[in-house]
Amino acid sequence: MSDVANKYPNYSPGLEGVIAGISTISEIDSDRSSLQYRGYDVHDLAEKGSYEECAYLLIKGKLPTEAELKEFNEVLIAEREIPDYVYDILKALPKNAHPMDLVRTAYSALAPSDPDYKSEPTDHEANVRKAIRIVAKASTIVGNGHRIRNGLSPLKPKAEHSIAQNFLYLFSGEEPKAKTVEVMDASLCLYAEHGFNASTFANRVTVATLSDLYSGVVTGIGTLRGPLHGGANEEAMHMILEIGSPDKAQAWIDDAIENKKKIMGFGHREYKKGDSRAFYMSKVAKELGEEQGNTTFTEIANILEKTMAERKNIFPNVDFPSAYAYYLLDIPIDLYTPLFVVARLAGYTAHAIEQLDNNRLIRPKVIYEGAHNLEYVSIENR
Ligand SMILES: CC(C)(COP(=O)(O)OP(=O)(O)OC[C@H]1O[C@@H](n2cnc3c(N)ncnc32)[C@H](O)[C@@H]1OP(=O)(O)O)[C@@H](O)C(=O)NCCC(=O)NCCS
């Protein structure tokens, strides 16, 4: 036991192992490395369903019928546009702003334009409507946000596009290929929800003060950004590019382990035997590489994965294969974490609704280790 554990047996740094709520939204089975959304295996949803179906399931609590999904899609399409004032705010941001700054700012700015802005925080139906509007706008914000950052005008979303297609069309200005849409849609399903991860929990803490869903989402996006969480997919790709070629990978990883470097896209608080979403994305990324006659990334990944498993017993998380899958799809690296946002908004809003349906302020305790009972000395005598 560490000194801290000895001194404070009830304290768990990083809240590791602490149960902070009851939820029916998703279940992580660490032993089986599996993930289910409301009882459905995430791989079935990713392979046989669509991101829209996942979003419906997470927000509304059940899989939609054909008619319900059609109606849901119609609402998503109708709510996809972004008001001009939000684009003006994004255009006014400094040029060095990261796309995550744009998406966080956009949701902050969008809040007052929501028709349910003044609804009671615990109004379930109003929260569901807000959740759908929030999910609907994400791919437009990220796709057109990319255009704005690159000095291009925002494009009008097309009504026939899915959320995955909408993002791919807007950011590139071109009709996406079917395979690209398929991979993007599957990755959005896999990223849509993941229990009490840092950003979802932060989002719940925010709404639990009886704040609103937009504030929760802004908190979530800010929390997701860090490289220990959602930012890991971008960092993982920079790392793979730094390694450069399979013949350099072994020396690179040996040196990194020797120097106790964090290997981005590896490790997980919940999955100690491997992240099942990573197995699926590795398969997809491998297929993409083979189709393109480019196995460089898979070869680098194999060396890193084998060495990390043998020497550290640490396995890749979903961010590692997603990074090079996105790269093979020609997605700019700085959009990887914003894409995580596009997906995870379904999870954030589902959790916000669940929190507000049965709310209790989230307020843990802290151990105070500072000074006590000091005598106040007036400023001129210090
Ligand atoms: C995700 C993460 C923060 C989980 O962390 P955690 O549950 O707090 O686990 P810890 O950071 O305490 O790691 C436990 C041990 O494994 C090591 N470890 C964990 N992830 C590692 C990684 N990616 N590379 C190298 N070592 C790692 C730690 O250094 C630590 O070793 P030590 O006991 O010798 O100090 C951590 O694995 C990490 O930083 N990964 C890289 C970032 C990443 O990919 N994030 C996305 C998560 S989906």
Tab-separated table of C-alpha atoms in Angstrom, residues 94-344:
chain	number	residue	atom	x	y	z
A	94	PRO	CA	-8.085	33.823	-33.637
A	95	LYS	CA	-6.593	31.842	-36.532
A	96	ASN	CA	-4.612	29.607	-34.188
A	97	ALA	CA	-7.806	28.253	-32.580
A	98	HIS	CA	-7.938	24.451	-32.524
A	99	PRO	CA	-11.106	22.895	-34.028
A	100	MET	CA	-11.996	21.844	-30.469
A	101	ASP	CA	-12.136	25.558	-29.572
A	102	LEU	CA	-14.604	26.040	-32.414
A	103	VAL	CA	-16.901	23.200	-31.447
A	104	ARG	CA	-16.889	24.176	-27.751
A	105	THR	CA	-17.557	27.836	-28.625
A	106	ALA	CA	-20.300	26.890	-31.074
A	107	TYR	CA	-22.285	24.982	-28.447
A	108	SER	CA	-21.864	27.788	-25.957
A	109	ALA	CA	-23.174	30.257	-28.548
A	110	LEU	CA	-26.008	27.981	-29.690
A	111	ALA	CA	-27.624	27.628	-26.256
A	112	PRO	CA	-29.831	30.750	-26.315
A	113	SER	CA	-31.119	29.962	-29.839
A	114	ASP	CA	-32.658	26.680	-28.702
A	115	PRO	CA	-36.488	26.988	-28.743
A	116	ASP	CA	-36.515	25.251	-25.335
A	117	TYR	CA	-33.938	27.640	-23.859
A	118	LYS	CA	-36.277	28.712	-21.081
A	119	SER	CA	-37.634	25.263	-20.254
A	120	GLU	CA	-37.328	23.878	-16.729
A	121	PRO	CA	-33.991	22.018	-16.317
A	122	THR	CA	-35.826	18.831	-15.340
A	123	ASP	CA	-38.407	18.937	-18.163
A	124	HIS	CA	-37.740	15.517	-19.697
A	125	GLU	CA	-39.473	16.127	-23.034
A	126	ALA	CA	-37.758	19.496	-23.508
A	127	ASN	CA	-34.404	17.886	-22.662
A	128	VAL	CA	-34.964	15.170	-25.281
A	129	ARG	CA	-35.749	17.846	-27.877
A	130	LYS	CA	-32.606	19.758	-26.887
A	131	ALA	CA	-30.534	16.572	-27.043
A	132	ILE	CA	-31.676	15.879	-30.603
A	133	ARG	CA	-30.889	19.455	-31.673
A	134	ILE	CA	-27.454	19.198	-30.062
A	135	VAL	CA	-26.668	15.899	-31.815
A	136	ALA	CA	-28.088	17.158	-35.133
A	137	LYS	CA	-25.787	20.181	-35.360
A	138	ALA	CA	-22.463	18.561	-34.488
A	139	SER	CA	-21.344	17.325	-37.892
A	140	THR	CA	-22.232	20.699	-39.431
A	141	ILE	CA	-20.237	22.568	-36.779
A	142	VAL	CA	-17.150	20.388	-37.215
A	143	GLY	CA	-17.379	20.159	-41.031
A	144	ASN	CA	-18.072	23.842	-41.638
A	145	GLY	CA	-15.798	24.845	-38.740
A	146	HIS	CA	-12.965	23.249	-40.714
A	147	ARG	CA	-13.929	25.300	-43.762
A	148	ILE	CA	-14.006	28.530	-41.733
A	149	ARG	CA	-10.556	27.843	-40.276
A	150	ASN	CA	-9.278	27.342	-43.797
A	151	GLY	CA	-10.785	30.580	-45.132
A	152	LEU	CA	-13.630	28.823	-46.985
A	153	SER	CA	-17.331	29.611	-46.778
A	154	PRO	CA	-19.615	27.217	-44.901
A	155	LEU	CA	-21.581	24.868	-47.167
A	156	LYS	CA	-25.266	24.107	-46.865
A	157	PRO	CA	-25.829	20.595	-45.538
A	158	LYS	CA	-27.658	18.250	-47.921
A	159	ALA	CA	-30.937	16.728	-46.757
A	160	GLU	CA	-30.103	13.275	-48.125
A	161	HIS	CA	-26.906	12.946	-46.069
A	162	SER	CA	-26.525	10.969	-42.843
A	163	ILE	CA	-24.565	12.542	-39.985
A	164	ALA	CA	-21.372	10.778	-41.125
A	165	GLN	CA	-21.921	11.869	-44.741
A	166	ASN	CA	-22.740	15.425	-43.662
A	167	PHE	CA	-19.399	15.784	-41.868
A	168	LEU	CA	-17.434	14.191	-44.731
A	169	TYR	CA	-19.163	16.309	-47.370
A	170	LEU	CA	-18.864	19.609	-45.508
A	171	PHE	CA	-15.219	19.368	-44.520
A	172	SER	CA	-14.029	18.232	-47.959
A	173	GLY	CA	-16.645	19.803	-50.246
A	174	GLU	CA	-16.885	16.459	-52.068
A	175	GLU	CA	-19.339	13.571	-52.060
A	176	PRO	CA	-17.739	10.947	-49.803
A	177	LYS	CA	-17.020	7.406	-50.998
A	178	ALA	CA	-19.280	4.622	-49.680
A	179	LYS	CA	-16.430	2.889	-47.805
A	180	THR	CA	-15.417	6.155	-46.123
A	181	VAL	CA	-18.994	6.722	-44.994
A	182	GLU	CA	-19.224	3.150	-43.688
A	183	VAL	CA	-16.044	3.447	-41.596
A	184	MET	CA	-16.948	6.904	-40.320
A	185	ASP	CA	-20.445	5.788	-39.333
A	186	ALA	CA	-19.115	2.707	-37.512
A	187	SER	CA	-16.523	4.774	-35.655
A	188	LEU	CA	-19.204	7.264	-34.567
A	189	CYS	CA	-21.232	4.342	-33.159
A	190	LEU	CA	-18.202	3.047	-31.261
A	191	TYR	CA	-17.394	6.470	-29.827
A	192	ALA	CA	-20.999	7.397	-28.940
A	193	GLU	CA	-21.040	6.406	-25.278
A	194	HIS	CA	-18.797	5.020	-22.577
A	195	GLY	CA	-20.200	5.201	-19.070
A	196	PHE	CA	-18.721	7.537	-16.485
A	197	ASN	CA	-15.646	8.554	-18.463
A	198	ALA	CA	-14.121	11.902	-17.458
A	199	SER	CA	-16.045	14.115	-19.888
A	200	THR	CA	-19.417	12.421	-19.449
A	201	PHE	CA	-19.012	12.618	-15.702
A	202	ALA	CA	-18.034	16.299	-15.934
A	203	ASN	CA	-21.121	16.869	-18.084
A	204	ARG	CA	-23.290	15.205	-15.412
A	205	VAL	CA	-21.689	17.285	-12.651
A	206	THR	CA	-22.609	20.430	-14.582
A	207	VAL	CA	-26.248	19.547	-15.279
A	208	ALA	CA	-26.681	18.250	-11.724
A	209	THR	CA	-26.496	21.865	-10.488
A	210	LEU	CA	-29.735	22.295	-12.506
A	211	SER	CA	-27.763	24.012	-15.213
A	212	ASP	CA	-28.740	23.108	-18.789
A	213	LEU	CA	-27.778	20.544	-21.445
A	214	TYR	CA	-25.712	23.012	-23.476
A	215	SER	CA	-23.629	23.910	-20.425
A	216	GLY	CA	-23.161	20.189	-19.794
A	217	VAL	CA	-22.003	19.642	-23.351
A	218	VAL	CA	-19.566	22.573	-23.188
A	219	THR	CA	-18.110	21.126	-19.982
A	220	GLY	CA	-17.885	17.709	-21.649
A	221	ILE	CA	-16.107	19.042	-24.724
A	222	GLY	CA	-13.598	20.938	-22.592
A	223	THR	CA	-12.899	17.793	-20.594
A	224	LEU	CA	-12.669	15.531	-23.622
A	225	ARG	CA	-9.968	17.632	-25.208
A	226	GLY	CA	-7.045	16.528	-23.038
A	227	PRO	CA	-4.602	13.926	-24.348
A	228	LEU	CA	-5.371	11.512	-21.510
A	229	HIS	CA	-8.951	11.370	-22.851
A	230	GLY	CA	-10.305	12.298	-26.313
A	231	GLY	CA	-7.197	14.161	-27.391
A	232	ALA	CA	-5.338	10.838	-27.464
A	233	ASN	CA	-6.417	10.017	-31.036
A	234	GLU	CA	-4.633	13.086	-32.418
A	235	GLU	CA	-1.573	12.452	-30.266
A	236	ALA	CA	-1.499	8.790	-31.339
A	237	MET	CA	-1.381	9.799	-35.009
A	238	HIS	CA	1.420	12.307	-34.424
A	239	MET	CA	3.303	9.509	-32.650
A	240	ILE	CA	2.790	7.052	-35.537
A	241	LEU	CA	3.958	9.692	-38.038
A	242	GLU	CA	6.976	10.464	-35.855
A	243	ILE	CA	7.902	6.751	-35.940
A	244	GLY	CA	7.535	6.960	-39.714
A	245	SER	CA	8.246	3.421	-40.891
A	246	PRO	CA	7.958	-0.158	-39.547
A	247	ASP	CA	11.739	-0.627	-39.473
A	248	LYS	CA	12.030	2.189	-36.908
A	249	ALA	CA	9.126	1.060	-34.728
A	250	GLN	CA	10.919	-1.464	-32.497
A	251	ALA	CA	13.728	0.905	-31.550
A	252	TRP	CA	11.209	3.699	-30.977
A	253	ILE	CA	8.980	1.727	-28.640
A	254	ASP	CA	11.953	0.207	-26.768
A	255	ASP	CA	13.302	3.698	-26.178
A	256	ALA	CA	9.871	5.028	-25.162
A	257	ILE	CA	9.381	2.249	-22.603
A	258	GLU	CA	12.928	2.714	-21.326
A	259	ASN	CA	12.250	6.415	-20.810
A	260	LYS	CA	8.831	5.798	-19.214
A	261	LYS	CA	7.017	7.695	-21.975
A	262	LYS	CA	3.218	7.527	-22.165
A	263	ILE	CA	2.285	5.762	-25.383
A	264	MET	CA	-0.762	7.579	-26.703
A	265	GLY	CA	-3.711	5.370	-27.614
A	266	PHE	CA	-2.663	2.670	-25.137
A	267	GLY	CA	-4.078	1.843	-21.715
A	268	HIS	CA	-7.500	2.368	-20.218
A	269	ARG	CA	-8.866	2.905	-16.724
A	270	GLU	CA	-11.677	0.386	-17.301
A	271	TYR	CA	-10.189	-2.122	-19.757
A	272	LYS	CA	-7.105	-3.817	-18.408
A	273	LYS	CA	-7.343	-6.736	-20.872
A	274	GLY	CA	-7.977	-4.649	-23.979
A	275	ASP	CA	-10.609	-2.303	-25.360
A	276	SER	CA	-13.053	-4.229	-27.559
A	277	ARG	CA	-13.677	-1.129	-29.669
A	278	ALA	CA	-9.979	-1.168	-30.522
A	279	PHE	CA	-10.175	-4.734	-31.911
A	280	TYR	CA	-12.952	-3.669	-34.262
A	281	MET	CA	-11.264	-0.444	-35.394
A	282	SER	CA	-7.953	-2.308	-35.907
A	283	LYS	CA	-9.734	-4.700	-38.262
A	284	VAL	CA	-11.304	-1.784	-40.154
A	285	ALA	CA	-8.003	0.119	-40.323
A	286	LYS	CA	-6.184	-3.003	-41.565
A	287	GLU	CA	-8.776	-3.496	-44.316
A	288	LEU	CA	-8.455	0.149	-45.360
A	289	GLY	CA	-4.664	-0.151	-45.518
A	290	GLU	CA	-4.840	-3.334	-47.612
A	291	GLU	CA	-7.355	-1.773	-50.006
A	292	GLN	CA	-5.045	1.203	-50.456
A	293	GLY	CA	-1.894	-0.929	-50.720
A	294	ASN	CA	-0.516	0.839	-47.638
A	295	THR	CA	0.239	-1.466	-44.725
A	296	THR	CA	2.757	0.879	-43.067
A	297	PHE	CA	0.504	1.861	-40.186
A	298	THR	CA	-0.690	-1.686	-39.510
A	299	GLU	CA	2.924	-2.895	-39.436
A	300	ILE	CA	3.934	-0.108	-37.034
A	301	ALA	CA	0.843	-0.827	-34.926
A	302	ASN	CA	1.630	-4.557	-34.749
A	303	ILE	CA	5.125	-3.878	-33.400
A	304	LEU	CA	3.888	-1.346	-30.830
A	305	GLU	CA	0.992	-3.567	-29.714
A	306	LYS	CA	3.135	-6.704	-29.370
A	307	THR	CA	5.840	-4.896	-27.399
A	308	MET	CA	3.399	-3.075	-25.115
A	309	ALA	CA	1.542	-6.334	-24.397
A	310	GLU	CA	4.724	-8.321	-23.688
A	311	ARG	CA	6.590	-5.735	-21.668
A	312	LYS	CA	3.837	-3.682	-20.012
A	313	ASN	CA	0.679	-5.809	-20.291
A	314	ILE	CA	-1.001	-2.700	-21.717
A	315	PHE	CA	-3.243	-2.829	-24.785
A	316	PRO	CA	-4.416	-0.288	-27.338
A	317	ASN	CA	-7.602	1.661	-26.712
A	318	VAL	CA	-9.999	2.722	-29.476
A	319	ASP	CA	-8.045	5.915	-30.132
A	320	PHE	CA	-5.008	4.069	-31.483
A	321	PRO	CA	-6.531	2.260	-34.505
A	322	SER	CA	-9.080	5.052	-35.046
A	323	ALA	CA	-6.192	7.451	-35.530
A	324	TYR	CA	-4.647	5.646	-38.481
A	325	ALA	CA	-8.051	4.622	-39.871
A	326	TYR	CA	-8.988	8.311	-40.005
A	327	TYR	CA	-5.598	9.130	-41.518
A	328	LEU	CA	-6.178	6.572	-44.277
A	329	LEU	CA	-9.547	8.241	-44.895
A	330	ASP	CA	-7.728	11.584	-45.409
A	331	ILE	CA	-9.299	13.214	-42.371
A	332	PRO	CA	-7.112	16.095	-41.098
A	333	ILE	CA	-5.529	15.102	-37.771
A	334	ASP	CA	-6.902	18.092	-35.879
A	335	LEU	CA	-10.444	16.912	-36.611
A	336	TYR	CA	-10.017	13.548	-34.856
A	337	THR	CA	-10.986	14.801	-31.404
A	338	PRO	CA	-13.853	16.957	-32.745
A	339	LEU	CA	-15.140	13.795	-34.451
A	340	PHE	CA	-15.096	12.135	-31.051
A	341	VAL	CA	-17.328	15.036	-29.913
A	342	VAL	CA	-19.732	14.507	-32.836
A	343	ALA	CA	-20.175	10.917	-31.683
A	344	ARG	CA	-20.116	11.395	-27.912
